CSV table of C-alpha atoms in Angstrom, one decimal:
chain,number,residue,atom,x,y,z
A,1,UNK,CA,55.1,30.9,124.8
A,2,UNK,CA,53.9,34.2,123.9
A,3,UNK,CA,50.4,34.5,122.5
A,4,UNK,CA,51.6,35.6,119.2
A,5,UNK,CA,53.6,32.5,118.8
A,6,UNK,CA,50.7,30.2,120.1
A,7,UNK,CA,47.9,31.3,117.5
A,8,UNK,CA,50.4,30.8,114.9
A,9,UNK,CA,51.1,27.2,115.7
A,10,UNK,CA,47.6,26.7,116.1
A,11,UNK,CA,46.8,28.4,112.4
A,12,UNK,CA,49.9,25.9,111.1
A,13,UNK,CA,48.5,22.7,112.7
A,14,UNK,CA,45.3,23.4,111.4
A,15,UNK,CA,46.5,23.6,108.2
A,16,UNK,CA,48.6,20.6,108.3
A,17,UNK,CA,46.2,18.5,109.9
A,18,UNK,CA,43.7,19.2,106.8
A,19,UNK,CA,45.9,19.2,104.2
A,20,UNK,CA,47.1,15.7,105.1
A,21,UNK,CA,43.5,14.0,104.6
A,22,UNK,CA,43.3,15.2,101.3
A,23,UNK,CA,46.5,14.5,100.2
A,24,UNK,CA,45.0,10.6,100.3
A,25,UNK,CA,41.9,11.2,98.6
A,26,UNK,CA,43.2,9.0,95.7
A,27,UNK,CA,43.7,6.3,98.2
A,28,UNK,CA,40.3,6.6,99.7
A,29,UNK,CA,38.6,6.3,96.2
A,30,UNK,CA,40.5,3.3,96.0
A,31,UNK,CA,39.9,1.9,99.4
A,32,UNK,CA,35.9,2.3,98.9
A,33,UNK,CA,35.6,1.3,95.3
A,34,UNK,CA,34.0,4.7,94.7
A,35,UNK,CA,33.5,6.6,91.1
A,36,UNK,CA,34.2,10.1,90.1
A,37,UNK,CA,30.9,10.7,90.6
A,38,UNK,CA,30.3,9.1,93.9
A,39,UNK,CA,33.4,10.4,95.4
A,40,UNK,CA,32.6,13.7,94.4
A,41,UNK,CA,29.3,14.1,96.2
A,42,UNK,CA,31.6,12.1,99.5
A,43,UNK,CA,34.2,15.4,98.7
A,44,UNK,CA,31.5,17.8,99.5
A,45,UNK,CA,31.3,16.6,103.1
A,46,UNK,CA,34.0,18.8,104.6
A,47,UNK,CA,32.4,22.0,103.2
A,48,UNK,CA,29.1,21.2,104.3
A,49,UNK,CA,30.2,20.1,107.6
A,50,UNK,CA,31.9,23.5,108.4
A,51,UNK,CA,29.0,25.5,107.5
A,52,UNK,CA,26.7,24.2,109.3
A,53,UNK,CA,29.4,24.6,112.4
A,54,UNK,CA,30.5,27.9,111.7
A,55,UNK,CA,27.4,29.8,112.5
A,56,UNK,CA,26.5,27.4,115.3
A,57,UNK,CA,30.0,28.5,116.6
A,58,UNK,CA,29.8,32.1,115.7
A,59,UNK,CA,26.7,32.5,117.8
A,60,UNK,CA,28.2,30.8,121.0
A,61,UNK,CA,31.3,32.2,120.8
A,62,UNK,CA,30.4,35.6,122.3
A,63,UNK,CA,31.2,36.4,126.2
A,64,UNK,CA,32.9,33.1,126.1
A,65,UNK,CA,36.5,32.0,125.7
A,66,UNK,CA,37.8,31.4,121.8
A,67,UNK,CA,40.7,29.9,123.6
A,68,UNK,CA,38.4,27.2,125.2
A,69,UNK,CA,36.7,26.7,122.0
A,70,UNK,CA,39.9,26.3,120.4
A,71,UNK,CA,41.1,24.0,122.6
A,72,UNK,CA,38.2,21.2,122.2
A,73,UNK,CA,38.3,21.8,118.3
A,74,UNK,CA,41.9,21.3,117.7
A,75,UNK,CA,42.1,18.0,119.2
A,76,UNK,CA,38.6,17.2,117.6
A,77,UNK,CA,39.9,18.0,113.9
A,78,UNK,CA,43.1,15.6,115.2
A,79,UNK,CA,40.5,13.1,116.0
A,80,UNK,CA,38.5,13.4,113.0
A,81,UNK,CA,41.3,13.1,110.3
A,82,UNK,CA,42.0,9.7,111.0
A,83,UNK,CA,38.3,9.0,110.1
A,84,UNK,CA,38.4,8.8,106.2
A,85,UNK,CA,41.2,6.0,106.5
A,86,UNK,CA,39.3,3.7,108.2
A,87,UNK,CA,35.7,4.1,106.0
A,88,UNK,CA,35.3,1.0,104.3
A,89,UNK,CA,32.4,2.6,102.5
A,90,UNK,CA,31.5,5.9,100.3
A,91,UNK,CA,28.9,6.9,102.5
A,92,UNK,CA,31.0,6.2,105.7
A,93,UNK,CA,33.6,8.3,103.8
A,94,UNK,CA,31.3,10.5,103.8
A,95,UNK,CA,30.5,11.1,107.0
A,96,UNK,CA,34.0,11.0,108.1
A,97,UNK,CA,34.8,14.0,106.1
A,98,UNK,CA,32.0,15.6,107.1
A,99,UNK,CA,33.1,15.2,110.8
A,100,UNK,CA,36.3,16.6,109.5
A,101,UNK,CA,34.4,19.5,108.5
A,102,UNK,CA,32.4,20.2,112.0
A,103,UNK,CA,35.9,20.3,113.4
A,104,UNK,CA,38.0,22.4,111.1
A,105,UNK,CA,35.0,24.7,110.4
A,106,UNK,CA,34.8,25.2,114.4
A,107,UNK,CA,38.2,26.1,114.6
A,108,UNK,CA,38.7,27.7,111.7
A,109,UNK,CA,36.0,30.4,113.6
A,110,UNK,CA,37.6,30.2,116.7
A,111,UNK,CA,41.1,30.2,115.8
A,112,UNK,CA,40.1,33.6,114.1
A,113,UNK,CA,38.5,35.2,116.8
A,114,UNK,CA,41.7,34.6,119.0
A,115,UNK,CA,43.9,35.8,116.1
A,116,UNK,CA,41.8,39.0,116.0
A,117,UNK,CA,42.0,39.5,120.0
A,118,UNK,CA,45.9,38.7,120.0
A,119,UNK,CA,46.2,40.9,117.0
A,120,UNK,CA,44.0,44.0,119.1
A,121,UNK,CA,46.6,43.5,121.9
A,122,UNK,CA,49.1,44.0,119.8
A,123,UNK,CA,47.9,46.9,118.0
A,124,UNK,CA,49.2,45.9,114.7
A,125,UNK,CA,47.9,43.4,112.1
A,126,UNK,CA,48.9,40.1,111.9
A,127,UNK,CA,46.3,38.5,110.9
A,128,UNK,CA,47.3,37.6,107.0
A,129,UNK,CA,50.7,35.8,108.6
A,130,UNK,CA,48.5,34.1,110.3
A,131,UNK,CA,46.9,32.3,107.5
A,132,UNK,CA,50.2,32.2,106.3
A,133,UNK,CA,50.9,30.0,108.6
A,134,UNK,CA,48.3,27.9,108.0
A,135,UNK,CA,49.5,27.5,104.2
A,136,UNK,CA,52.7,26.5,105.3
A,137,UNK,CA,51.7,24.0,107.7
A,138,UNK,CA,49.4,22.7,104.8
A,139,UNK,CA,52.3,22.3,102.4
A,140,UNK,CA,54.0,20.3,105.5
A,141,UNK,CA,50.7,18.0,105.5
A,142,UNK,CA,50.3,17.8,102.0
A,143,UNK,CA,54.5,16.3,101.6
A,144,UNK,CA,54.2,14.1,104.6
A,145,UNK,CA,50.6,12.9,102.3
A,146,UNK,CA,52.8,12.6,99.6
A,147,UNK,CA,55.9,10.6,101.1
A,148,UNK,CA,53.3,8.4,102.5
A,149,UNK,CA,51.6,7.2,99.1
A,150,UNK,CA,55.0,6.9,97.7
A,151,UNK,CA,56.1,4.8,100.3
A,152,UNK,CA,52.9,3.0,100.0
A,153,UNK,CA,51.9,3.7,103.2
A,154,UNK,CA,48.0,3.1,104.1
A,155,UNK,CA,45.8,6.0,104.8
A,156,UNK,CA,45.2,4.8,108.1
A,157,UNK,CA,48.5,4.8,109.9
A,158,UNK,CA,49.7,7.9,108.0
A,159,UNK,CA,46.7,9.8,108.9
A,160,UNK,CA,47.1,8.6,113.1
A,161,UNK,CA,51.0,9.4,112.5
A,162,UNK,CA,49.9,12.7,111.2
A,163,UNK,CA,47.5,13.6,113.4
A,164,UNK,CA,49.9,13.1,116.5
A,165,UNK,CA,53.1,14.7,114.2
A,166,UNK,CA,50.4,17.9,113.7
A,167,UNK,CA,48.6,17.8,116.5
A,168,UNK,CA,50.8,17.5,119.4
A,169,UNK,CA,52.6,20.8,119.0
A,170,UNK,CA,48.9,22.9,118.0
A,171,UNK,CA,47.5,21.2,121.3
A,172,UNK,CA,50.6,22.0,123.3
A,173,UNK,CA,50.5,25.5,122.0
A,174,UNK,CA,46.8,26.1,123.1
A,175,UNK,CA,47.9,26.7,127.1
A,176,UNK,CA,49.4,30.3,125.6
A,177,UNK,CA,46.5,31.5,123.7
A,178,UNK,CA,44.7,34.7,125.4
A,179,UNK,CA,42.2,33.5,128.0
A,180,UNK,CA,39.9,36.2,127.3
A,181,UNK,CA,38.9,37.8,124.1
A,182,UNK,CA,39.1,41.5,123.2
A,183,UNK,CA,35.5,41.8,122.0
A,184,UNK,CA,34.0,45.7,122.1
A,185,UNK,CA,30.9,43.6,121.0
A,186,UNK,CA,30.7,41.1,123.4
A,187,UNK,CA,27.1,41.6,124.6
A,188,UNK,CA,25.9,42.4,121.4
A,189,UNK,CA,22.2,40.9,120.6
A,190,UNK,CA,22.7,37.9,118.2
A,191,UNK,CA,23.3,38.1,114.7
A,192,UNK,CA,20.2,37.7,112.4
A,193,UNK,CA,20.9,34.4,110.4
A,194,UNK,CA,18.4,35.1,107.7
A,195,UNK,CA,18.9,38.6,107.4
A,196,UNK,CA,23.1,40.1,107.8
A,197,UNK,CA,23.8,43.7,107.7
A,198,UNK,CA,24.3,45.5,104.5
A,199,UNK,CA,28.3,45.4,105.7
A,200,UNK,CA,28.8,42.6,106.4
A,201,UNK,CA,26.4,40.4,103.3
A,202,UNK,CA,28.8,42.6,101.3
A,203,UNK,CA,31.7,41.1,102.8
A,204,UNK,CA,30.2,37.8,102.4
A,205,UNK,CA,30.1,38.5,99.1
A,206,UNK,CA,33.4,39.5,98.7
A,207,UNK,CA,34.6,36.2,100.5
A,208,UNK,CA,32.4,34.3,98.5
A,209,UNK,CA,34.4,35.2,95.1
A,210,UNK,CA,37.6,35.5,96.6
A,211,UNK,CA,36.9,31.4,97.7
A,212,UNK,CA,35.4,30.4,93.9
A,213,UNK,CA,38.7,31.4,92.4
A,214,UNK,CA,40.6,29.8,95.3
A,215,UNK,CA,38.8,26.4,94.9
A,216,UNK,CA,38.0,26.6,90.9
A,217,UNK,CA,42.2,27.1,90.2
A,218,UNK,CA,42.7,24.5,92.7
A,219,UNK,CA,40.8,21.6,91.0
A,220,UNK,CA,41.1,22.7,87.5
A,221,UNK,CA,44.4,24.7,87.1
A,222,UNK,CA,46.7,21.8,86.2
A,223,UNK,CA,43.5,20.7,83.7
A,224,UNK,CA,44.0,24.6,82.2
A,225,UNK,CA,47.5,24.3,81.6
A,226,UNK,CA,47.7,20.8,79.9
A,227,UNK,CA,44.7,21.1,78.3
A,228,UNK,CA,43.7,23.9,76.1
A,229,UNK,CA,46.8,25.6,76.9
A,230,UNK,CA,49.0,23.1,75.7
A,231,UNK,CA,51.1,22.1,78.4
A,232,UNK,CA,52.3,19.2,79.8
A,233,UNK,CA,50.9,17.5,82.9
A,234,UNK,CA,53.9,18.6,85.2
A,235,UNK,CA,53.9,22.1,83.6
A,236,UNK,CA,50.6,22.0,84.7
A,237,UNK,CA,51.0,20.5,88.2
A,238,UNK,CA,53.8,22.9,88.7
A,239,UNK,CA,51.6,25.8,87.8
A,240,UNK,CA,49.1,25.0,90.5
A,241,UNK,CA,52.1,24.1,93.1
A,242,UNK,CA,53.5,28.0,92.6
A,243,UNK,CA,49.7,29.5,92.7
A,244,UNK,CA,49.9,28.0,95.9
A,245,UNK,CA,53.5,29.4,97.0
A,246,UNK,CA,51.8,32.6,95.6
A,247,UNK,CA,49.4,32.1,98.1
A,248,UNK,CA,51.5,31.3,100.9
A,249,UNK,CA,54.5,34.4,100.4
A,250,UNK,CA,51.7,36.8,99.5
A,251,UNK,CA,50.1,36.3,103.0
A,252,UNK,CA,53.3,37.3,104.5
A,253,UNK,CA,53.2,40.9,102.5
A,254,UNK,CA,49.6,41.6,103.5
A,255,UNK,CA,49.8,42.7,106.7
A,256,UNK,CA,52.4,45.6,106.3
A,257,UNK,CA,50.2,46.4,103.4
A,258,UNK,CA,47.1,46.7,105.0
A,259,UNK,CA,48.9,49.1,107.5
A,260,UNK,CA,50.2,51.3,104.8
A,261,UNK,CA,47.2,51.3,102.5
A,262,UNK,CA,44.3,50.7,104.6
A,263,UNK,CA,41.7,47.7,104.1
A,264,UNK,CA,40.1,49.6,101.0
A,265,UNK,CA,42.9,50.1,99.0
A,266,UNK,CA,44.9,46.6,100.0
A,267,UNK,CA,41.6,45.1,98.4
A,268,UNK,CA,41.1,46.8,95.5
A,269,UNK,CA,45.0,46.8,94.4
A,270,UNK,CA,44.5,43.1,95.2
A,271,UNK,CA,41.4,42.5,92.8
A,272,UNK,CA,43.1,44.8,90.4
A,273,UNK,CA,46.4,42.4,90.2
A,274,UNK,CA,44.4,39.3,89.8
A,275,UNK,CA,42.2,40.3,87.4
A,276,UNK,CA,44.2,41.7,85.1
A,277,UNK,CA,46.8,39.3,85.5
A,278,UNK,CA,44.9,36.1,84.9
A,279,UNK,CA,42.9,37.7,82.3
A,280,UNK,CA,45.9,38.6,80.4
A,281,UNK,CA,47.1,35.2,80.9
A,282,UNK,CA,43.8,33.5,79.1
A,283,UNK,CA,44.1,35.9,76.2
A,284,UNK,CA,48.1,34.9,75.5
A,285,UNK,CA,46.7,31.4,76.1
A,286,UNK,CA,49.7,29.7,76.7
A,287,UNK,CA,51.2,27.6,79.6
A,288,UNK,CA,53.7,29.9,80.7
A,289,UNK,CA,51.3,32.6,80.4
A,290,UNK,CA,48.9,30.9,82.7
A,291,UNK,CA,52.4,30.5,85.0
A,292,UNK,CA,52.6,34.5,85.4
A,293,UNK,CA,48.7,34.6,85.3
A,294,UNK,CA,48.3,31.9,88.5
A,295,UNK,CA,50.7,33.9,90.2
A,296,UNK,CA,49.4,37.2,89.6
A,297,UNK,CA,45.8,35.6,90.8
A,298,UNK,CA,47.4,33.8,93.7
A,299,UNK,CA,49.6,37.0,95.1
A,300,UNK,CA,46.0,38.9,94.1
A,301,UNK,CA,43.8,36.4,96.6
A,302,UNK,CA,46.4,35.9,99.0
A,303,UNK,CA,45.0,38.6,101.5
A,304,UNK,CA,41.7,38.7,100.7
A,305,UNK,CA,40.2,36.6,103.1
A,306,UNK,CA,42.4,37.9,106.3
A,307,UNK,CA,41.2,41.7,105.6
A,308,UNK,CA,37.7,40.8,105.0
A,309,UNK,CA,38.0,38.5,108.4
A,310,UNK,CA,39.1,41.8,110.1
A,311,UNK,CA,37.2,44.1,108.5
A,312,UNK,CA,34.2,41.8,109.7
A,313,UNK,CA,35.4,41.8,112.9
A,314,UNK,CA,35.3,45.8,113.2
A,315,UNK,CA,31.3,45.6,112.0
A,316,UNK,CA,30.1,47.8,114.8
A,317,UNK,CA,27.1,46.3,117.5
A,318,UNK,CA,27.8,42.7,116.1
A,319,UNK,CA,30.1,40.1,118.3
A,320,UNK,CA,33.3,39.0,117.2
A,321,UNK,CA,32.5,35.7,116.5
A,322,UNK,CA,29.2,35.7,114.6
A,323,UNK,CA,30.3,38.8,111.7
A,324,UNK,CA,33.4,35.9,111.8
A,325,UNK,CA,31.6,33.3,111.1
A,326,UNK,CA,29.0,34.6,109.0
A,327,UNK,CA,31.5,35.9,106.3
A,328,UNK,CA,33.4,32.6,106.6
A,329,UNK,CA,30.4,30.7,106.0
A,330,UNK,CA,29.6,32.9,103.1
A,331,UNK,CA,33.4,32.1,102.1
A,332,UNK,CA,33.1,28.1,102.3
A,333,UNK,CA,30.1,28.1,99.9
A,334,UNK,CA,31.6,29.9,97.0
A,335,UNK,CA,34.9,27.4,97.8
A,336,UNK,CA,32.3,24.6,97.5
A,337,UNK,CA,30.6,26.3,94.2
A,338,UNK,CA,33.6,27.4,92.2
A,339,UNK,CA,34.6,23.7,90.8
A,340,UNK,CA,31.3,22.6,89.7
A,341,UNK,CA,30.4,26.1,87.9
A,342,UNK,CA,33.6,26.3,86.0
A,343,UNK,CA,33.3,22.9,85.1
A,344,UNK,CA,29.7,23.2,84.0
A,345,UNK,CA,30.8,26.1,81.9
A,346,UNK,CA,33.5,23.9,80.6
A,347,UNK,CA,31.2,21.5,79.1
A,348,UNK,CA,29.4,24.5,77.1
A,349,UNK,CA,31.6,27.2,76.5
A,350,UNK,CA,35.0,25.0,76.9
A,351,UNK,CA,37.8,25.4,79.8
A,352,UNK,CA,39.7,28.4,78.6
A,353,UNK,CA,36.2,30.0,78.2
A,354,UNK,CA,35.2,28.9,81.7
A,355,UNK,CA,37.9,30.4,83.1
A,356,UNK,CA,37.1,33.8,82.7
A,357,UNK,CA,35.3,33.2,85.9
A,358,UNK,CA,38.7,33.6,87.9
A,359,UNK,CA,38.8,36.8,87.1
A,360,UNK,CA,35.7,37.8,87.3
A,361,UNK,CA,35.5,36.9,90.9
A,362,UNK,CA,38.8,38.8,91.7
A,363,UNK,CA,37.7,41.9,90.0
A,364,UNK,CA,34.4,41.3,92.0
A,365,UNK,CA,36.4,41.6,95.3
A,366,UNK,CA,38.1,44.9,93.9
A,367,UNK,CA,34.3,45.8,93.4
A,368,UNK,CA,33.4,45.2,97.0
A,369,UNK,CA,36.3,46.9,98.5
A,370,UNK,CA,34.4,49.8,99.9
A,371,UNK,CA,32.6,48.0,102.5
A,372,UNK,CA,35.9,47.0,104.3
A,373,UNK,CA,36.3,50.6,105.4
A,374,UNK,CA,36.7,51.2,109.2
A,375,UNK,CA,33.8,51.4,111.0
A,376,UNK,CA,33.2,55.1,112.4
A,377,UNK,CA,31.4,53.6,115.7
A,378,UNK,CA,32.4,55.5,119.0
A,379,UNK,CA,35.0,54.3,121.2
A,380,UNK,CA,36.2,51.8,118.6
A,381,UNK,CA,39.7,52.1,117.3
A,382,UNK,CA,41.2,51.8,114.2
A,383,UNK,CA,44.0,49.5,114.5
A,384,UNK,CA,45.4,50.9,111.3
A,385,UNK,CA,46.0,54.0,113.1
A,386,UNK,CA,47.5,52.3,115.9
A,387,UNK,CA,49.9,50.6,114.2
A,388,UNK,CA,50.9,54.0,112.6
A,389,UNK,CA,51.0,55.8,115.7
A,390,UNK,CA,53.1,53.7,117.3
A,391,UNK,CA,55.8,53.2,114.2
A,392,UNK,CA,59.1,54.8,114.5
């Protein structure tokens, strides 16, 4: 199994494995008796979880194997899934999702830094298909969810059958990841927690609103469509299912995009699109406005959060896995904040209002697309260039 081939299984099992918990998070409010309320502070477990592991991670990761770290947190995030179907309990619930988060947000660091060493060997990106792959194999998680709670399958058993469905192929995979990481920085000093580089906070930032659109039109774009905008509740739940395809397909277009435009342009092309698309949308304000709008956001973010991820990994005399993890942590918190500010905005200025936010935060990574230039550090090559050299 070539290495190529390996990280991408592991990206898909990742996403599969995570998807399929919170495909049964209507059957874990029912199993604990929990409110909206209640449930909702349980639901911020797997974001806290992962960034409190990510820069733990991040600073461990350097001079030592990604592979190796990728190989405990894989079958860890198997392990940890099964955890919310057996928590009798909120705060057990809790807890178990916030497991799940120390696992995924381990791998989701470590997974990265191998996908940016295979992708260095390579000399050409493929980092976005990557994360492609981990939409798809969350679409796979999120159906088999779904064919369980039809079938009225318990949480429990679907979530052990998913774990070894999703698992077994990411863990079998691992033996053909790279051993060794391509890391100019290796033996870098540690990355300041308290205080990032100007590059790299800028990048933060930049993750930070690309994640508040991704997790605000995830919660409350069926609400959009079939409230204020008059649609009905499957217009609106088939609005958020092609935001997501957006997602997915867009990924796939990144990387050959990146190589023609360069990190710069990619991202502010990318901002452009969904700003101005889901802008638009809001001011039609209708449902199948906010179709074309979603999709335009959804194409817009798709390759956001790869470039950034590479562009971080480029940030010159800081380690592979630290600039990784301390944009991705950055990343996770606007995820975790876009919901609850769009829905306190909601309860002021009303949801179409609120949702202005969207693209706001896309035009704010088109803002912060200067700071994903390459790096003119010494002996470090632009992979851009190496991809073009070596076209026919």
């Amino acid at each position: 199994m070539s290495p190529r081939t390996a990280v991408t299984l592991v990206f898909a099992a990742n996403g599969a494995l995570f998807a399929s918990w919170a495909s049964r998070v209507p059957a874990f409010a029912e199993r604990t008796d929990a409110s909206p309320g209640t449930l909702g502070l349980a639901l911020l477990g797997p974001a806290v979880g992962a960034v409190i592991a990510m820069p733990i991670v991040g600073r461990r990761l350097p001079g030592r194997s990604s592979a190796r770290f990728c190989a405990v947190a894989l079958p860890g995030l198997a392990a940890a899934v099964v955890l919310p179907g057996l928590a009798p309990s909120v705060a057990l619930l809790a807890l178990a999702l916030a497991a799940v988060g120390v696992a995924n947000g381990s791998l989701d660091v470590a997974m990265n830094v191998q996908g940016v060493t295979v992708e260095r060997r390579l000399r050409r990106p493929i980092l976005s298909s990557l994360h492609a792959a981990f939409s798809f194999g969350a679409f796979a998680g999120a159906g088999l969810g779904a064919a369980a709670a039809a079938a009225d399958v318990a949480p429990a058993p679907h979530l052990l059958a998913a774990a070894a469905i999703f698992g077994l192929p990411g863990a079998l995979a691992l033996r053909g990841l790279v051993p060794r990481d391509d890391d100019p920085d290796a033996g870098a000093r540690p990355l300041p927690l308290r205080r990032l580089p100007r590059r790299l906070a800028i990048l933060g930032a930049a993750a930070f609103a690309c994640l508040l659109a991704e997790g605000a039109s995830s919660d409350w774009s069926a609400t959009l469509v079939s409230g204020p905008l008059g649609g009905s509740q499957a217009y609106g739940a088939v609005v958020f299912a092609v935001f997501s395809a957006a997602m997915g397909g867009g990924r796939l277009l990144a990387d050959p995009l990146w190589a023609r435009w360069g990190a710069v342009r990619l991202l502010r092309r990318a901002g452009a699109l969904g700003a101005a698309g889901f802008g638009l949308a809001l001011l039609v304000g209708t449902a199948p406005a906010a179709l074309a709008g979603f999709t335009a956001l959804g194409l817009g973010l798709s390759g956001v959060v790869p470039t950034l991820f590479r562009a971080a990994a480029d940030q010159p005399g800081v380690a592979t896995g630290p600039a990784i993890a301390a944009v991705s942590s950055v990343g996770y918190l606007g995820f975790l904040a876009g919901p609850p500010i769009v829905g306190g905005l909601a309860e002021l200025l009303g949801l179409r209002t609120a949702a202005v936010v969207l693209a706001v935060a896309s035009a704010l990574v088109a803002a912060s697309a200067a700071a994903a230039a390459p790096p003119r550090a010494a002996g470090r090559p632009d992979p851009r260039l190496a991809a073009r050299a070596s076209a026919p």
